[in-house]
Amino acid sequence: MLNPIPTVIFFTLHILLIQSQTHTSNHSRCPPFRCDHIDFPFPFSDQSTFGSGSIDCGFPGYQILCDEEEEEEEEESTPVPILMISTQPYQVKNIFLNQFYDEGVVNLITLVNTDLIRDINTASCHSFRNFTSPSSGLLLPDWNINLTFFKCPSQFAPPQDFLDQTALNYTCNDEQSRLYLGRYVIVNSSQMNPTERSFNNSITPRDCNLVMLPVSSADINVSSVNNGDIERSQLSKVLAAGFPLQWKSDVDCENCIKKKERCGFDRTKVVCLCDDGCNNTNSSK
């Protein structure tokens, strides 16, 4: 008769091995994602791994492309974090967590439209289009500042009252247009009252397009714009400082963090990913 002890020991070791592998898999999921000098927390995740498994490390629309920026010869390339919004790439400059404002505690991500800066420096108008807030939940803060531009046909003969309301203008070298910067800044366009909306629409000449671009209120001299005392190089520096978008921390993910667990997303809800010593891998409660 065969001795059953070796068989029992084999199955016991097999079960322990499976449990160990499962725990290691859970523990290794969704580590902090770093690109350049920035650590991206949930709901952001690495675009290269998003959608590759049953559990993702972030929400849809929060994927970061860690691109390699081309450098001169004999220099190492530098990774550049990119967030896509409405097919437009934005370079991520900074992330600030748990900031206190009138609307409560929010998180901020600072974005830079490098295509727009390049266009201004080369007198191009190709990238000048209205900023569209993403549907992912990233929002322009209520205290955000917007610059107002008018993109007009090159043959447009502006009346004097329109010119009096502009700070600078230049001819676009890549199309038959001329760009005008309005001599005023306004708060987040979504917060404009009907009078402000009517004012901006009323001074937009026929055949001209109104373009509103967000900038950081901390990096623009409002009086310089209002007084028409701004040059194209200064405008480029203001845009290079970037603009903020805000998001609020997910409550379910916060519960995971309180239990010293990581956050994941199973395409329908946030799930906690176990760290050493935890047993619950499917609930954020």
Coordinates of C-alpha atoms in Angstrom, one line a residue:
M1 CA 0.0 0.0 0.0
L2 CA 1.3 3.4 -1.0
N3 CA 2.2 5.9 1.8
P4 CA -0.4 8.9 1.5
I5 CA 1.9 11.3 3.3
P6 CA 4.0 12.4 0.3
T7 CA 0.9 12.9 -1.7
V8 CA -0.6 15.2 1.0
I9 CA 2.6 17.1 1.3
F10 CA 2.7 17.6 -2.5
F11 CA -0.8 19.0 -2.7
T12 CA -0.2 21.2 0.4
L13 CA 3.0 22.7 -1.2
H14 CA 1.1 23.1 -4.5
I15 CA -1.7 25.1 -2.8
L16 CA 0.8 27.3 -0.9
L17 CA 2.7 28.0 -4.2
I18 CA -0.5 29.1 -5.9
Q19 CA -1.5 31.4 -3.0
S20 CA 2.0 32.8 -3.0
Q21 CA 1.9 33.5 -6.7
T22 CA -1.6 35.1 -6.5
H23 CA -0.5 37.3 -3.6
T24 CA 2.7 38.4 -5.5
S25 CA 0.6 39.2 -8.5
N26 CA -1.8 41.3 -6.5
H27 CA 1.1 43.0 -4.7
S28 CA 2.9 43.8 -7.9
R29 CA -0.1 45.4 -9.6
C30 CA -0.3 49.1 -10.1
P31 CA 2.9 50.4 -8.5
P32 CA 3.4 54.1 -8.5
F33 CA 3.9 55.3 -12.1
R34 CA 6.8 57.6 -12.6
C35 CA 7.6 59.6 -15.8
D36 CA 10.4 62.2 -15.8
H37 CA 10.3 63.8 -12.3
I38 CA 6.5 63.2 -11.7
D39 CA 4.9 60.4 -9.8
F40 CA 1.4 59.9 -11.1
P41 CA -1.2 58.7 -8.6
F42 CA -4.5 57.0 -9.3
P43 CA -6.6 57.7 -11.5
F44 CA -3.6 58.3 -13.8
S45 CA -1.9 55.3 -15.4
D46 CA 0.7 54.3 -18.0
Q47 CA -0.8 54.4 -21.5
S48 CA 1.4 51.5 -22.6
T49 CA -0.2 49.1 -20.1
F50 CA -3.8 50.4 -20.1
G51 CA -6.3 47.8 -21.2
S52 CA -3.9 44.9 -21.2
G53 CA -5.5 43.0 -18.3
S54 CA -8.8 42.5 -16.4
I55 CA -7.8 45.3 -14.0
D56 CA -6.4 48.7 -15.0
C57 CA -4.3 51.0 -12.8
G58 CA -6.4 54.1 -13.6
F59 CA -9.6 55.5 -15.1
P60 CA -10.2 55.8 -18.8
G61 CA -9.1 59.3 -20.1
Y62 CA -6.3 59.6 -17.5
Q63 CA -3.6 57.7 -19.5
I64 CA -0.1 59.2 -19.6
L65 CA 2.2 58.6 -22.5
C66 CA 5.8 58.7 -21.3
D67 CA 7.4 59.8 -24.5
E68 CA 11.1 60.3 -25.2
E69 CA 11.9 63.9 -26.1
E70 CA 14.5 64.2 -28.8
E71 CA 17.8 65.8 -27.7
E72 CA 20.8 66.9 -29.6
E73 CA 23.4 64.2 -30.6
E74 CA 25.4 62.6 -27.8
E75 CA 22.8 63.6 -25.2
E76 CA 20.5 61.2 -23.5
S77 CA 16.8 61.5 -24.3
T78 CA 14.5 62.8 -21.6
P79 CA 11.1 61.2 -20.9
V80 CA 8.2 63.6 -21.3
P81 CA 4.8 62.9 -19.8
I82 CA 2.0 63.6 -22.3
L83 CA -1.8 63.7 -21.6
M84 CA -4.1 63.6 -24.7
I85 CA -7.2 65.8 -24.6
S86 CA -9.4 65.8 -27.6
T87 CA -6.6 64.5 -29.8
Q88 CA -4.3 67.3 -28.7
P89 CA -1.1 66.4 -26.8
Y90 CA -0.4 68.3 -23.6
Q91 CA 2.9 68.1 -21.7
V92 CA 2.4 67.5 -18.0
K93 CA 4.5 70.0 -16.0
N94 CA 3.5 69.3 -12.4
I95 CA 1.0 67.6 -10.1
F96 CA -0.2 69.1 -6.8
L97 CA -2.2 66.9 -4.4
N98 CA -4.7 67.9 -1.7
Q99 CA -4.8 71.6 -2.4
F100 CA -7.3 73.7 -0.3
Y101 CA -9.6 76.1 -2.2
D102 CA -13.1 77.5 -1.8
E103 CA -14.6 74.5 -3.4
G104 CA -12.8 72.1 -1.0
V105 CA -9.8 69.9 -1.3
V106 CA -8.8 69.3 -4.9
N107 CA -5.8 68.0 -6.9
L108 CA -4.2 69.9 -9.7
I109 CA -2.3 68.9 -12.8
T110 CA -0.5 71.6 -14.8
L111 CA -0.5 71.2 -18.6
V112 CA 1.4 72.9 -21.4
N113 CA 0.4 73.0 -25.0
T114 CA 3.9 72.9 -26.6
D115 CA 2.4 72.9 -30.1
L116 CA 0.8 76.3 -29.4
I117 CA 4.1 77.7 -28.1
R118 CA 5.9 76.6 -31.2
D119 CA 3.2 78.2 -33.4
I120 CA 3.5 81.6 -31.5
N121 CA 7.3 81.5 -31.8
T122 CA 7.1 80.8 -35.6
A123 CA 4.1 83.1 -36.3
S124 CA 1.9 80.2 -37.1
C125 CA -1.8 79.9 -36.2
H126 CA -2.3 76.2 -36.8
S127 CA -2.9 75.2 -33.2
F128 CA -5.2 78.1 -32.2
R129 CA -8.5 76.5 -31.3
N130 CA -10.8 76.6 -28.3
F131 CA -9.8 74.4 -25.4
T132 CA -12.3 71.6 -24.8
S133 CA -12.5 70.2 -21.3
P134 CA -12.1 66.5 -21.3
S135 CA -15.1 64.2 -20.4
S136 CA -13.0 62.3 -17.9
G137 CA -13.7 64.6 -15.0
L138 CA -10.7 66.9 -15.3
L139 CA -12.0 70.4 -15.0
L140 CA -10.8 74.0 -15.3
P141 CA -10.9 75.6 -11.9
D142 CA -13.5 78.4 -11.3
W143 CA -10.6 80.8 -10.7
N144 CA -9.0 80.0 -14.0
I145 CA -7.9 82.8 -16.4
N146 CA -8.6 82.8 -20.1
L147 CA -6.9 84.8 -22.9
T148 CA -9.2 85.7 -25.8
F149 CA -8.0 85.6 -29.4
F150 CA -9.6 86.5 -32.7
K151 CA -8.6 84.5 -35.8
C152 CA -9.6 86.6 -38.8
P153 CA -9.1 86.4 -42.6
S154 CA -6.0 88.2 -43.7
Q155 CA -8.1 90.5 -45.9
F156 CA -10.1 91.6 -42.9
A157 CA -10.0 95.4 -42.4
P158 CA -10.6 95.8 -38.6
P159 CA -12.5 98.9 -37.5
Q160 CA -10.8 101.2 -35.0
D161 CA -13.1 100.2 -32.1
F162 CA -12.0 96.6 -32.6
L163 CA -8.3 97.5 -32.7
D164 CA -8.7 99.5 -29.5
Q165 CA -9.8 96.2 -27.8
T166 CA -6.7 94.2 -28.9
A167 CA -3.2 94.0 -27.3
L168 CA -1.2 92.6 -30.2
N169 CA -1.7 91.0 -33.6
Y170 CA 0.3 89.2 -36.3
T171 CA -0.1 87.6 -39.7
C172 CA -0.1 83.8 -39.7
N173 CA 2.6 82.6 -42.0
D174 CA 0.9 79.2 -42.7
E175 CA -2.6 80.3 -43.7
Q176 CA -4.5 83.2 -44.9
S177 CA -5.3 84.5 -41.4
R178 CA -4.3 87.2 -38.9
L179 CA -4.4 86.7 -35.1
Y180 CA -5.5 89.3 -32.6
L181 CA -5.2 89.1 -28.8
G182 CA -8.0 90.8 -26.9
R183 CA -7.0 93.4 -24.3
Y184 CA -8.8 91.7 -21.4
V185 CA -8.7 88.5 -19.5
I186 CA -11.7 86.7 -18.1
V187 CA -12.3 83.9 -15.6
N188 CA -13.2 80.4 -16.6
S189 CA -15.6 80.7 -19.6
S190 CA -18.0 78.2 -18.0
Q191 CA -18.5 80.7 -15.1
M192 CA -19.2 83.7 -17.3
N193 CA -22.5 85.5 -16.7
P194 CA -24.8 86.3 -19.7
T195 CA -23.5 89.9 -19.8
E196 CA -19.9 88.8 -20.2
R197 CA -20.8 86.2 -22.9
S198 CA -22.7 88.9 -24.8
F199 CA -19.8 91.3 -24.5
N200 CA -17.3 88.9 -26.0
N201 CA -19.6 87.7 -28.8
S202 CA -20.6 91.3 -29.7
I203 CA -17.0 92.4 -30.4
T204 CA -16.2 89.3 -32.5
P205 CA -16.2 90.6 -36.1
R206 CA -18.0 88.7 -38.8
D207 CA -15.9 86.0 -40.4
C208 CA -13.6 85.9 -37.4
N209 CA -13.4 83.0 -34.9
L210 CA -13.3 83.6 -31.2
V211 CA -10.6 81.4 -29.5
M212 CA -10.3 81.2 -25.7
L213 CA -7.2 79.6 -24.2
P214 CA -6.6 78.9 -20.4
V215 CA -3.5 80.2 -18.7
S216 CA -2.2 80.2 -15.1
S217 CA -3.4 83.2 -13.1
A218 CA -0.1 83.2 -11.3
D219 CA 2.0 83.6 -14.4
I220 CA 0.3 86.4 -16.3
N221 CA 0.4 90.2 -15.7
V222 CA -3.3 91.0 -16.3
S223 CA -2.7 94.8 -16.4
S224 CA -0.1 94.3 -19.2
V225 CA -2.7 92.6 -21.3
N226 CA -5.5 95.0 -20.4
N227 CA -3.2 97.9 -21.3
G228 CA -2.0 96.3 -24.6
D229 CA 1.5 96.2 -23.2
I230 CA 2.5 92.6 -24.2
E231 CA 4.8 91.2 -26.8
R232 CA 4.6 87.8 -28.6
S233 CA 7.7 86.6 -26.7
Q234 CA 5.9 87.4 -23.4
L235 CA 2.8 85.6 -24.5
S236 CA 5.0 82.6 -25.3
K237 CA 6.4 82.6 -21.7
V238 CA 2.9 82.8 -20.2
L239 CA 1.7 79.8 -22.2
A240 CA 4.9 77.9 -21.3
A241 CA 3.9 78.2 -17.6
G242 CA 0.9 76.1 -18.4
F243 CA -2.6 76.0 -17.0
P244 CA -4.2 73.9 -14.3
L245 CA -6.9 71.3 -14.4
Q246 CA -8.4 69.9 -11.2
W247 CA -9.9 66.6 -10.1
K248 CA -11.2 65.3 -6.8
S249 CA -9.8 62.2 -5.2
D250 CA -12.0 59.1 -5.7
V251 CA -13.7 58.1 -2.4
D252 CA -13.3 54.3 -3.0
C253 CA -9.6 54.7 -3.8
E254 CA -9.2 56.8 -0.6
N255 CA -10.6 53.8 1.3
C256 CA -8.1 51.5 -0.3
I257 CA -5.2 53.9 0.6
K258 CA -6.4 54.0 4.2
K259 CA -6.0 50.2 4.3
K260 CA -2.5 50.6 2.8
E261 CA -3.6 49.0 -0.4
R262 CA -3.3 50.2 -4.0
C263 CA -6.1 51.2 -6.3
G264 CA -7.2 49.5 -9.5
F265 CA -10.2 49.7 -11.9
D266 CA -12.0 46.6 -13.2
R267 CA -13.8 48.6 -15.9
T268 CA -16.9 49.1 -13.7
K269 CA -15.6 50.1 -10.2
V270 CA -12.5 50.8 -8.1
V271 CA -11.0 47.7 -6.5
C272 CA -8.3 47.5 -3.8
L273 CA -5.2 45.6 -4.6
C274 CA -3.7 43.9 -1.6
D275 CA -0.4 44.7 -0.1
D276 CA 1.4 42.4 2.3
G277 CA -0.9 41.0 5.0
C278 CA -4.3 41.9 3.4
N279 CA -6.9 39.5 2.3
N280 CA -9.5 41.5 0.4
T281 CA -8.7 42.0 -3.3
N282 CA -12.1 42.8 -4.7
S283 CA -13.6 45.5 -2.5
S284 CA -12.8 49.1 -1.7
K285 CA -15.2 49.2 1.2

